[in-house]
GROMACS .gro file of C-alpha atoms in nm:
model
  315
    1UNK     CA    1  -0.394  -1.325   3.499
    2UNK     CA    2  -0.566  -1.269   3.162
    3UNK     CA    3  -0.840  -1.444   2.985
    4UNK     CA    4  -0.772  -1.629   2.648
    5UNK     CA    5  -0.984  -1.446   2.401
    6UNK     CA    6  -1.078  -1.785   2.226
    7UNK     CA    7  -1.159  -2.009   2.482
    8UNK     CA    8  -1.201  -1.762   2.806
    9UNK     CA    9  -0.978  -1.985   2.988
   10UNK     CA   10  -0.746  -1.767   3.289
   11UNK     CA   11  -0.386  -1.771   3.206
   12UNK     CA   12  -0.090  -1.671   3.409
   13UNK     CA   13   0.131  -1.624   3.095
   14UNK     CA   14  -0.043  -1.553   2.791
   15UNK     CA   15   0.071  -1.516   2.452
   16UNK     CA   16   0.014  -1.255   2.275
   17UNK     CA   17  -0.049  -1.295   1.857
   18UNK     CA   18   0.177  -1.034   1.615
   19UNK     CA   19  -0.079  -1.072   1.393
   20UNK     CA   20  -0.410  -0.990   1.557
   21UNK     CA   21  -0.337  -0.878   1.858
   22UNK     CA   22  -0.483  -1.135   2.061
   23UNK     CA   23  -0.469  -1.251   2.427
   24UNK     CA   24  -0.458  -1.694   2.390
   25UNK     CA   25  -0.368  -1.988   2.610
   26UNK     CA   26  -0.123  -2.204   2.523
   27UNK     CA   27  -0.385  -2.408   2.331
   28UNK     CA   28  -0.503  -2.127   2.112
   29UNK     CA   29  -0.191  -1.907   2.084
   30UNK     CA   30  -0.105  -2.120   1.720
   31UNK     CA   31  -0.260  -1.863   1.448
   32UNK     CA   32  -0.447  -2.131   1.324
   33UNK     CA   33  -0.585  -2.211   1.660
   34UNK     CA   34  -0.796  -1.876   1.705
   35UNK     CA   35  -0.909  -1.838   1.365
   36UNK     CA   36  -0.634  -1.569   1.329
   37UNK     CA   37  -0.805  -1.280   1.149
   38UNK     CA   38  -0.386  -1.225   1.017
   39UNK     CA   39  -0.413  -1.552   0.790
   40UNK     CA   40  -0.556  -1.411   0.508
   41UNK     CA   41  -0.229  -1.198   0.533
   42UNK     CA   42  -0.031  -1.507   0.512
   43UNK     CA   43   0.034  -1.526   0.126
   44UNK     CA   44   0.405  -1.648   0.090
   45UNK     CA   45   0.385  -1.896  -0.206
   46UNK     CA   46   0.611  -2.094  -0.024
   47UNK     CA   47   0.454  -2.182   0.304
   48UNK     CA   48   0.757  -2.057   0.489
   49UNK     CA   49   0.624  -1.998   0.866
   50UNK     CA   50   0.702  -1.619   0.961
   51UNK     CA   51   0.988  -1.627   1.198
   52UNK     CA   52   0.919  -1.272   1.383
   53UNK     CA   53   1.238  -1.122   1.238
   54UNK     CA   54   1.044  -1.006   0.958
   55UNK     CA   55   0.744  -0.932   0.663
   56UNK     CA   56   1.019  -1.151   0.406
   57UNK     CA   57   1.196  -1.438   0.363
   58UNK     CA   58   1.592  -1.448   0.507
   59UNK     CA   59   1.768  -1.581   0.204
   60UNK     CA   60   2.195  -1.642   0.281
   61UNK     CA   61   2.164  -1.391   0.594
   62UNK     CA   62   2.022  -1.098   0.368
   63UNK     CA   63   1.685  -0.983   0.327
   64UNK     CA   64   1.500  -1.028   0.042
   65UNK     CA   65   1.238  -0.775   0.075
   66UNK     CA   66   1.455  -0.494  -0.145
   67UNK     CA   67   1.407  -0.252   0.180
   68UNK     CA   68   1.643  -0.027   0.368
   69UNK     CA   69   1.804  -0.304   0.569
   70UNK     CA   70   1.875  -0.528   0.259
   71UNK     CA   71   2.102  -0.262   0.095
   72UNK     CA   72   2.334  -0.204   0.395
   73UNK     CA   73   2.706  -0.345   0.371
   74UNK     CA   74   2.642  -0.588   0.645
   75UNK     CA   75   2.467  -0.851   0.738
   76UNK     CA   76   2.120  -0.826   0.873
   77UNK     CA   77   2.025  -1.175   0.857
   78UNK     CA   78   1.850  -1.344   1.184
   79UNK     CA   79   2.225  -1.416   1.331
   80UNK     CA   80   2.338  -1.077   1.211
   81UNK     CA   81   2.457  -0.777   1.446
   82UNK     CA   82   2.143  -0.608   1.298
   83UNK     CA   83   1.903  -0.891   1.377
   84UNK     CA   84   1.727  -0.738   1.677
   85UNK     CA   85   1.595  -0.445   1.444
   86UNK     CA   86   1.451  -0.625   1.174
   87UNK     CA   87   1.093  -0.598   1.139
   88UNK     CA   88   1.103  -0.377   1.466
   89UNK     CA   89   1.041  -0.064   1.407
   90UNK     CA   90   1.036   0.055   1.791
   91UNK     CA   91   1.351  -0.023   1.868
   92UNK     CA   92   1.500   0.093   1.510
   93UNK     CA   93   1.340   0.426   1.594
   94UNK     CA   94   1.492   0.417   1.998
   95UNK     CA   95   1.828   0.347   1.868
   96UNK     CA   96   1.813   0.625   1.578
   97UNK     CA   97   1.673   0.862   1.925
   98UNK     CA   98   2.006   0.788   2.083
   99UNK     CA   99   2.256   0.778   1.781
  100UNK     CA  100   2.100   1.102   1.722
  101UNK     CA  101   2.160   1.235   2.113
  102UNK     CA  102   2.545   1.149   2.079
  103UNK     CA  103   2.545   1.337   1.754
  104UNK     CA  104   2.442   1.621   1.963
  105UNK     CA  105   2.682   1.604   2.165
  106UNK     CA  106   2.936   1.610   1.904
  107UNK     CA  107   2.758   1.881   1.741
  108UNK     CA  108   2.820   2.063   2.019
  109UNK     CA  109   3.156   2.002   2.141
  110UNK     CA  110   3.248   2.093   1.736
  111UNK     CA  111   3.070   2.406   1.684
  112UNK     CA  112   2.880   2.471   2.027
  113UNK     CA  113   2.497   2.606   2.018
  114UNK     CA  114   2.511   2.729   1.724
  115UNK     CA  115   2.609   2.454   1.490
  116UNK     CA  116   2.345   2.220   1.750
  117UNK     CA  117   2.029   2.422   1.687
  118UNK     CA  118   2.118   2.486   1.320
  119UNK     CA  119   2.099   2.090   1.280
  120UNK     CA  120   1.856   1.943   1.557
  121UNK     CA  121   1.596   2.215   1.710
  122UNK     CA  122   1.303   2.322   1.492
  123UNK     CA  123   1.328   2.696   1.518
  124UNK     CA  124   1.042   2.956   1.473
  125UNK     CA  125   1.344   3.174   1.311
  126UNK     CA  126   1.383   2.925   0.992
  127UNK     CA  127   1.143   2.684   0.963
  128UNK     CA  128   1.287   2.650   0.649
  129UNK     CA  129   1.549   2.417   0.709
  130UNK     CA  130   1.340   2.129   0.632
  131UNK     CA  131   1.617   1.914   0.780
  132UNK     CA  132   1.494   1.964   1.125
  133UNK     CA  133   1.158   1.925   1.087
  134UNK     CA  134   1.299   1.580   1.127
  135UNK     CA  135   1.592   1.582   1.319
  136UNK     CA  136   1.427   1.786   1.577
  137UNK     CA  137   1.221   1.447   1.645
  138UNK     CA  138   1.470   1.238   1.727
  139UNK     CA  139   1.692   1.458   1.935
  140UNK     CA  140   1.655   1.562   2.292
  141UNK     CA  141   1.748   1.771   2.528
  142UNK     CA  142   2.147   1.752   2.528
  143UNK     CA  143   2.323   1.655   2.849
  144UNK     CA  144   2.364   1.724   3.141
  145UNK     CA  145   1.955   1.661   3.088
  146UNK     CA  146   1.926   1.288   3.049
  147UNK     CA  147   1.581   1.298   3.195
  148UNK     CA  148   1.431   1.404   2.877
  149UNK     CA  149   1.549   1.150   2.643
  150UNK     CA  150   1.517   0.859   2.904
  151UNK     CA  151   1.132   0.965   2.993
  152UNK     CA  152   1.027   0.946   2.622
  153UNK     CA  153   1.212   0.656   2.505
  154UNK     CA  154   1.066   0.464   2.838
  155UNK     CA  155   0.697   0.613   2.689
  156UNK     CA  156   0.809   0.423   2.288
  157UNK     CA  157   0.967   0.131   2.448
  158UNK     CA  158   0.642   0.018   2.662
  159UNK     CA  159   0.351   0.205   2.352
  160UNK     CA  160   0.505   0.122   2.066
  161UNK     CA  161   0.523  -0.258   2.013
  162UNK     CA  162   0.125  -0.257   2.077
  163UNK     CA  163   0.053  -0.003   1.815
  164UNK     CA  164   0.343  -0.149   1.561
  165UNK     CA  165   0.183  -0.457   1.629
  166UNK     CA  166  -0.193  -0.364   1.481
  167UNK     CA  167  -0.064  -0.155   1.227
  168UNK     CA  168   0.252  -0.273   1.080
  169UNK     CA  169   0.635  -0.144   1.078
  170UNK     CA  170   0.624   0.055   0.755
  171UNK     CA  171   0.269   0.240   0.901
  172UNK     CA  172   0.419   0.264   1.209
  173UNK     CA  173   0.729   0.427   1.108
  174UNK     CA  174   0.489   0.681   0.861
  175UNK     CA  175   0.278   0.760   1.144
  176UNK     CA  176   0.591   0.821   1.373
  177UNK     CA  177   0.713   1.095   1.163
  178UNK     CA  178   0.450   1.248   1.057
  179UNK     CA  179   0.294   1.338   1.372
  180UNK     CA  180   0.628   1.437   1.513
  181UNK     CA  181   0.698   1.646   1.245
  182UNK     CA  182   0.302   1.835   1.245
  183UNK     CA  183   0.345   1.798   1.639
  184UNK     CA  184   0.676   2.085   1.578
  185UNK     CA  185   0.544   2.247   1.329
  186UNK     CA  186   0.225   2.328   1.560
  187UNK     CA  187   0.469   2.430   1.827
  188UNK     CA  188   0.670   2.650   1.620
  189UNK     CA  189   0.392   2.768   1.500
  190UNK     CA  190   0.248   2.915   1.803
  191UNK     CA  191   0.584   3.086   1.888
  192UNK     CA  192   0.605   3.287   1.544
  193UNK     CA  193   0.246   3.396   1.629
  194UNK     CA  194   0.413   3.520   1.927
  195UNK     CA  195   0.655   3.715   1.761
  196UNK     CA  196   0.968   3.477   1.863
  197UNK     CA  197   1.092   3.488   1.493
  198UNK     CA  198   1.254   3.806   1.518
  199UNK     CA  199   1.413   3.744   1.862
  200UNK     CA  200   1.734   3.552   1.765
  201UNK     CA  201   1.798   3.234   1.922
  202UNK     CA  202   1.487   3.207   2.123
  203UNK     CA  203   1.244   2.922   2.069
  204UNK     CA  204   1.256   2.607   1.902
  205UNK     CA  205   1.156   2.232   1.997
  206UNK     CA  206   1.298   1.924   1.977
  207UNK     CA  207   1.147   1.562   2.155
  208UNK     CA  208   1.004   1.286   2.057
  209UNK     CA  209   0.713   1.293   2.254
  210UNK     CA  210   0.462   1.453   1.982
  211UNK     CA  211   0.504   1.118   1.799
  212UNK     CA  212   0.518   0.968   2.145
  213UNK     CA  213   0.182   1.071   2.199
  214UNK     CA  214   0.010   0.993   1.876
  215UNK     CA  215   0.107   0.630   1.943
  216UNK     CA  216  -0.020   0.656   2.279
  217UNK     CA  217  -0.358   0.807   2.146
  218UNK     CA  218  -0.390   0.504   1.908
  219UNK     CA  219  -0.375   0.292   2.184
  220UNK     CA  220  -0.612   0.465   2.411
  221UNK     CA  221  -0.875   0.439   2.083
  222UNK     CA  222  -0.802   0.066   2.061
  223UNK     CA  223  -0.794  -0.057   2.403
  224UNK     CA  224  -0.930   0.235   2.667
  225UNK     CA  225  -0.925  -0.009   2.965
  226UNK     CA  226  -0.582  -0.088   2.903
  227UNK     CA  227  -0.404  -0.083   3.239
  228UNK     CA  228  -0.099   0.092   3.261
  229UNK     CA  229   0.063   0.176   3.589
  230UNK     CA  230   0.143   0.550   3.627
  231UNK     CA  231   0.533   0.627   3.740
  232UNK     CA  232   0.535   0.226   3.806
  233UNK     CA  233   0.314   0.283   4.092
  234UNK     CA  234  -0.019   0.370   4.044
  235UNK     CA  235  -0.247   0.153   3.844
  236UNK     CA  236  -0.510   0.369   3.573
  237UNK     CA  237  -0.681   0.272   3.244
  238UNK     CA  238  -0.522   0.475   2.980
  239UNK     CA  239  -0.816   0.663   2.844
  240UNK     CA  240  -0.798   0.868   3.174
  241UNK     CA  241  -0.391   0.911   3.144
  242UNK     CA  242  -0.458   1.020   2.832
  243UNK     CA  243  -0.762   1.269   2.922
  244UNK     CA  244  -0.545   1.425   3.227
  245UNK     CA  245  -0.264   1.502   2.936
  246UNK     CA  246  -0.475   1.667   2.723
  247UNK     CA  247  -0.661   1.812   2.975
  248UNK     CA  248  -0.289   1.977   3.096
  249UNK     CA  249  -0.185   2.042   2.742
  250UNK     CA  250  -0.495   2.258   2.632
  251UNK     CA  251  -0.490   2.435   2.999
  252UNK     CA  252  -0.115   2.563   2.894
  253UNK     CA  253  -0.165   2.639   2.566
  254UNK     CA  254  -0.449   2.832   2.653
  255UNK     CA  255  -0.265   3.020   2.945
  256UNK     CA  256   0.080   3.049   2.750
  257UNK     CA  257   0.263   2.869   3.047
  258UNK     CA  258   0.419   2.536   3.096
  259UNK     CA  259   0.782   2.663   3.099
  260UNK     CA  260   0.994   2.462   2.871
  261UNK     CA  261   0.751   2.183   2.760
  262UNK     CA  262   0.587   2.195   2.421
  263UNK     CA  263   0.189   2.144   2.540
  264UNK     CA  264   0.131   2.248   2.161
  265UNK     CA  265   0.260   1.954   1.989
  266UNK     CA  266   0.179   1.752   2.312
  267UNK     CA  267  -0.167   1.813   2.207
  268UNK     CA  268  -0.120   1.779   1.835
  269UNK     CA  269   0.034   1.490   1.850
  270UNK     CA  270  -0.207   1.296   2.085
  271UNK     CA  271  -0.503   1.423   1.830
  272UNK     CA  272  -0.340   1.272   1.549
  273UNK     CA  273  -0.294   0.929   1.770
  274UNK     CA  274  -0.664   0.935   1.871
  275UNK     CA  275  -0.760   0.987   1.486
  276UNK     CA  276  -0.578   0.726   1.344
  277UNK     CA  277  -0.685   0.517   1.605
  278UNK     CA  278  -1.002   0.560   1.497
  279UNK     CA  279  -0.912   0.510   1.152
  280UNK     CA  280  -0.761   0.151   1.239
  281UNK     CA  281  -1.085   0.096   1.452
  282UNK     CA  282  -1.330   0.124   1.174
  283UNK     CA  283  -1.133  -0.014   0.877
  284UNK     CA  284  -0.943  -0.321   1.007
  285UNK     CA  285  -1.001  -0.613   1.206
  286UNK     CA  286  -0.789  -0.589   1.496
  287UNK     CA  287  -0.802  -0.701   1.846
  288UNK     CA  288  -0.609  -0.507   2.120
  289UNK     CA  289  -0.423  -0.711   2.361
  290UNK     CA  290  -0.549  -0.636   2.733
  291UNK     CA  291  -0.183  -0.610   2.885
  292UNK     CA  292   0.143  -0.459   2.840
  293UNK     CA  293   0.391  -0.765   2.678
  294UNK     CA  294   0.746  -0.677   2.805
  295UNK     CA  295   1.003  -0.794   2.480
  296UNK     CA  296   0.855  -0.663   2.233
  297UNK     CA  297   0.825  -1.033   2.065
  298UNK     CA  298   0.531  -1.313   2.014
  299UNK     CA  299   0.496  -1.595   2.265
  300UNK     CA  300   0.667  -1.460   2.593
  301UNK     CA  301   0.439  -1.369   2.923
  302UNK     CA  302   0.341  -1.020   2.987
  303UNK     CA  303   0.366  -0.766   3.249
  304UNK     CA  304   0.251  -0.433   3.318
  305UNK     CA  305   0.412  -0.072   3.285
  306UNK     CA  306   0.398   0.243   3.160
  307UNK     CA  307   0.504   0.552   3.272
  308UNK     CA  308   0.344   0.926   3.284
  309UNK     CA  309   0.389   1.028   2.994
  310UNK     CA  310   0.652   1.215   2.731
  311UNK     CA  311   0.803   1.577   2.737
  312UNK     CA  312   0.915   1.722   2.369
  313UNK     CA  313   1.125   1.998   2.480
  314UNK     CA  314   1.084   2.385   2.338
  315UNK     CA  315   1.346   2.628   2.396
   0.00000   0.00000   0.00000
């Protein structure tokens, strides 16, 4: 059950609003029936209702917005194979995470470790390939290890509608990448303090879950009493599953241990979440929904999840 934040009235499936992140009855979940704080965002000049595909207007199946998706070969209209993606940047981002994973796996059946860490793992021997700053984001742990990439795209699937949701797809996408890529660089970091750089082929990181755990730190600013249920079983606000990961990540980074997991950018990453958070807190008007919405899209009834929390990998 949740409450309707316009009317207080219980509801067993409440709708959720894209635009301000509000919790309404079936009365109120209309924009215009909440006073929807998203209006004043509203300023196509042809009164075309927003379908939930996207920010523009689908003219003859292609976008008209002049982005990314409007200048590929194919169709991306609402009926389009790439219809799912548009405006969602969550799932554009899970499905570049597991294009990227069966790259890797090519990589390495081509040209073995070698050719796979010179392309995907951020390496305290040459930071300098800038290409990996990136890469190493989106790729995982290559198989047999399929816990890795499952764990953290489980931790985007369930965080990062919420956050895309209050902030929008192009500052979701920015904050994404950035904090994954300062998340690394923190990591890698720590390891050429620790005199890895002139051990060949020891180090690195790769993972999403730096960037994983910046969206889950916006959250926890924006919400605290979300409830999120920890391995599926145990129900906890998030403000304390996010306080028992930082409290492990600074415990390992200050002992050194931890094995293979990254604590560094763990902790980096989840800063950089709780800042922006903040950020979003005091300079826009937005209202955090007080349950998990399973889909992803506007209008459908919610249910809780969550999971423990991400792993970026370090080598």
């Amino acid at each position: 059950m949740a409450k309707c934040d316009a009317c207080g009235k219980d509801e067993s499936m409440p709708y959720n609003c894209r635009h301000c992140g509000g919790t309404y009855c079936a009365e109120h979940r209309l924009p215009e029936n909440h006073g929807c704080s998203g209006l004043k965002d509203w300023d196509d000049p042809n009164g075309v209702f927003d379908s939930g595909f996207d920010d523009s207007v689908q003219t003859g199946g292609r976008s008209s917005s002049g982005g990314l998706l409007a200048k590929l070969p194919i169709d991306t209209g609402p009926g389009g194979p790439l219809a799912y993606f548009r405006g969602n940047m969550t799932y554009t981002i899970l499905l570049i995470i597991w294009v990227t994973w069966a790259a890797q796996i090519l990589a390495l059946l081509v040209g073995g470790g070698a050719l796979h860490r010179s392309l995907f793992v951020l390496t305290p021997q040459n930071p300098e390939y800038v290409w990996t700053w990136f890469t190493s984001i989106f790729a995982h742990a290559p198989p047999p290890n399929l816990f890795h990439i499952v764990f953290n795209s489980i931790v985007i699937f369930f965080f990062g509608p919420l956050v895309e949701r209050y902030v929008g797809s192009k500052k979701f996408a920015i904050l994404f990448v950035v904090s994954g890529v300062l998340a690394g660089l923190s990591q890698i970091g720590i390891q050429i303090a620790q005199g890895y750089a002139a051990i060949p082929g020891i180090g690195g990181v790769l993972g999403a879950s730096g960037a994983a755990l910046a969206i889950m730190g916006v959250i926890t600013v924006l919400n605290p009493s979300l409830k999120v249920y920890l391995y599926f079983i145990l129900p906890v606000p998030i403000w304390l599953l996010t306080a028992g990961t930082a409290v492990i990540s600074i415990f390992f980074v200050g002992t050194g241990g931890g094995g293979n997991i990254a604590h560094m950018a763990h902790l980096v990453g989840l800063v950089i979440g709780l800042a922006y958070g903040e950020y979003v807190k005091r300079t826009q008007n937005v209202r955090a929904p007080n349950q998990f919405q399973l889909g992803g899209g506007p209008g459908g009834p919610g249910g809780p999840g969550g999971p423990g929390g991400p792993g970026r990998r370090r080598f």
